[in-house]
Amino acid sequence: VRGDGWLPQGDPRDRLPAQIARVRALRAEAGVEEPIVIGAITEPLYVGEPGWPVGRRTLAGKPEELAASLREYAAMGVHQIQVRFRSRSVAELTDQMAAFGADVAPHLDRSDQ
């Protein structure tokens, strides 16, 4: 209850708003007034259209679409996200990371950094 951050592990996105509200309520009940940083681990990402089955929970698509989806976390009260990528090889992983940095990240809001 007195922690200064929370990073849920593997929780589906649709459960986060209620969980964040619960953490905030518990902190308020305990009289904790210091700020808290909320993190989230995103669904696996694939920048572009994969030519192989990446799994039903994977977010795949155009960079602008992925960025719009990731921005939803901020509306839930999440301050930082950890992204992970679907890939079949180290080369594909590094390509996905580069594509995210070049094509998705510029569409994310950095105004509060």
CSV table of C-alpha atoms in Angstrom, one decimal:
chain,number,residue,atom,x,y,z
A,1,VAL,CA,0.0,0.0,0.0
A,2,ARG,CA,2.9,2.4,0.6
A,3,GLY,CA,4.8,1.6,-2.5
A,4,ASP,CA,5.7,4.3,-5.0
A,5,GLY,CA,5.0,2.3,-8.1
A,6,TRP,CA,3.0,-0.6,-9.5
A,7,LEU,CA,3.8,-2.8,-12.5
A,8,PRO,CA,1.1,-5.4,-13.0
A,9,GLN,CA,2.4,-8.6,-14.6
A,10,GLY,CA,0.4,-10.0,-17.6
A,11,ASP,CA,-2.9,-8.5,-16.7
A,12,PRO,CA,-5.3,-8.0,-19.7
A,13,ARG,CA,-5.7,-4.3,-20.6
A,14,ASP,CA,-9.4,-4.3,-19.9
A,15,ARG,CA,-8.8,-5.1,-16.3
A,16,LEU,CA,-6.3,-2.3,-15.7
A,17,PRO,CA,-8.7,0.6,-15.0
A,18,ALA,CA,-10.4,-1.2,-12.1
A,19,GLN,CA,-7.1,-2.5,-10.7
A,20,ILE,CA,-5.6,1.0,-10.9
A,21,ALA,CA,-8.6,2.4,-9.1
A,22,ARG,CA,-8.3,-0.3,-6.4
A,23,VAL,CA,-4.6,0.5,-5.8
A,24,ARG,CA,-5.4,4.2,-5.6
A,25,ALA,CA,-8.3,3.5,-3.2
A,26,LEU,CA,-6.1,1.4,-0.9
A,27,ARG,CA,-3.4,4.1,-0.8
A,28,ALA,CA,-6.0,6.7,0.0
A,29,GLU,CA,-7.5,4.5,2.8
A,30,ALA,CA,-4.0,4.1,4.2
A,31,GLY,CA,-3.4,7.8,4.1
A,32,VAL,CA,-0.6,7.6,1.5
A,33,GLU,CA,-0.4,10.9,-0.3
A,34,GLU,CA,2.9,10.6,-2.2
A,35,PRO,CA,2.5,10.1,-5.9
A,36,ILE,CA,2.6,6.7,-7.4
A,37,VAL,CA,3.9,5.6,-10.8
A,38,ILE,CA,1.8,3.1,-12.6
A,39,GLY,CA,3.3,0.9,-15.3
A,40,ALA,CA,2.0,-1.7,-17.7
A,41,ILE,CA,3.4,-4.4,-19.9
A,42,THR,CA,1.7,-4.2,-23.3
A,43,GLU,CA,0.3,-6.9,-25.4
A,44,PRO,CA,2.9,-8.3,-27.8
A,45,LEU,CA,3.4,-6.0,-30.7
A,46,TYR,CA,4.2,-6.5,-34.4
A,47,VAL,CA,4.8,-3.4,-36.5
A,48,GLY,CA,3.3,-4.1,-39.9
A,49,GLU,CA,1.3,-7.0,-41.2
A,50,PRO,CA,2.9,-10.3,-40.1
A,51,GLY,CA,3.1,-13.2,-42.6
A,52,TRP,CA,2.7,-15.7,-39.9
A,53,PRO,CA,0.3,-16.4,-37.0
A,54,VAL,CA,1.4,-14.1,-34.1
A,55,GLY,CA,-1.4,-15.0,-31.7
A,56,ARG,CA,-4.7,-13.5,-30.9
A,57,ARG,CA,-3.6,-11.0,-28.3
A,58,THR,CA,-0.8,-9.5,-30.4
A,59,LEU,CA,-1.3,-6.0,-31.6
A,60,ALA,CA,-0.3,-5.8,-35.2
A,61,GLY,CA,-0.7,-3.1,-37.8
A,62,LYS,CA,0.3,0.3,-39.1
A,63,PRO,CA,2.5,2.4,-36.9
A,64,GLU,CA,-0.2,5.0,-36.4
A,65,GLU,CA,-2.7,2.3,-35.3
A,66,LEU,CA,-0.3,0.8,-32.8
A,67,ALA,CA,0.5,4.2,-31.4
A,68,ALA,CA,-3.2,5.1,-31.0
A,69,SER,CA,-3.7,1.8,-29.2
A,70,LEU,CA,-0.7,2.4,-26.9
A,71,ARG,CA,-1.9,5.9,-26.0
A,72,GLU,CA,-5.0,4.4,-24.5
A,73,TYR,CA,-2.8,3.3,-21.6
A,74,ALA,CA,-2.3,6.9,-20.5
A,75,ALA,CA,-6.1,7.4,-20.4
A,76,MET,CA,-6.3,4.6,-17.9
A,77,GLY,CA,-3.8,6.2,-15.6
A,78,VAL,CA,-0.7,4.4,-16.8
A,79,HIS,CA,2.5,6.5,-16.7
A,80,GLN,CA,4.9,4.2,-18.4
A,81,ILE,CA,4.7,1.1,-20.6
A,82,GLN,CA,7.0,-1.8,-21.4
A,83,VAL,CA,6.7,-3.0,-24.9
A,84,ARG,CA,7.5,-6.5,-26.2
A,85,PHE,CA,7.6,-7.8,-29.7
A,86,ARG,CA,6.6,-10.9,-31.6
A,87,SER,CA,9.4,-12.3,-33.7
A,88,ARG,CA,10.8,-15.6,-34.9
A,89,SER,CA,14.5,-14.7,-34.8
A,90,VAL,CA,16.9,-12.3,-33.4
A,91,ALA,CA,17.1,-10.5,-36.7
A,92,GLU,CA,13.3,-10.1,-36.8
A,93,LEU,CA,13.3,-8.9,-33.2
A,94,THR,CA,15.9,-6.2,-33.9
A,95,ASP,CA,14.0,-5.2,-37.1
A,96,GLN,CA,10.8,-4.9,-35.0
A,97,MET,CA,12.5,-2.8,-32.4
A,98,ALA,CA,14.0,-0.5,-35.1
A,99,ALA,CA,10.6,-0.2,-36.8
A,100,PHE,CA,9.0,0.7,-33.4
A,101,GLY,CA,11.6,3.3,-32.7
A,102,ALA,CA,11.4,4.9,-36.1
A,103,ASP,CA,7.8,4.5,-37.0
A,104,VAL,CA,5.6,4.1,-33.8
A,105,ALA,CA,7.4,6.1,-31.1
A,106,PRO,CA,7.2,9.4,-33.0
A,107,HIS,CA,3.4,9.1,-32.7
A,108,LEU,CA,3.5,8.7,-28.9
A,109,ASP,CA,2.9,11.7,-26.6
A,110,ARG,CA,6.1,12.7,-24.8
A,111,SER,CA,4.7,15.9,-23.3
A,112,ASP,CA,5.0,14.8,-19.7
A,113,GLN,CA,8.6,13.5,-19.9
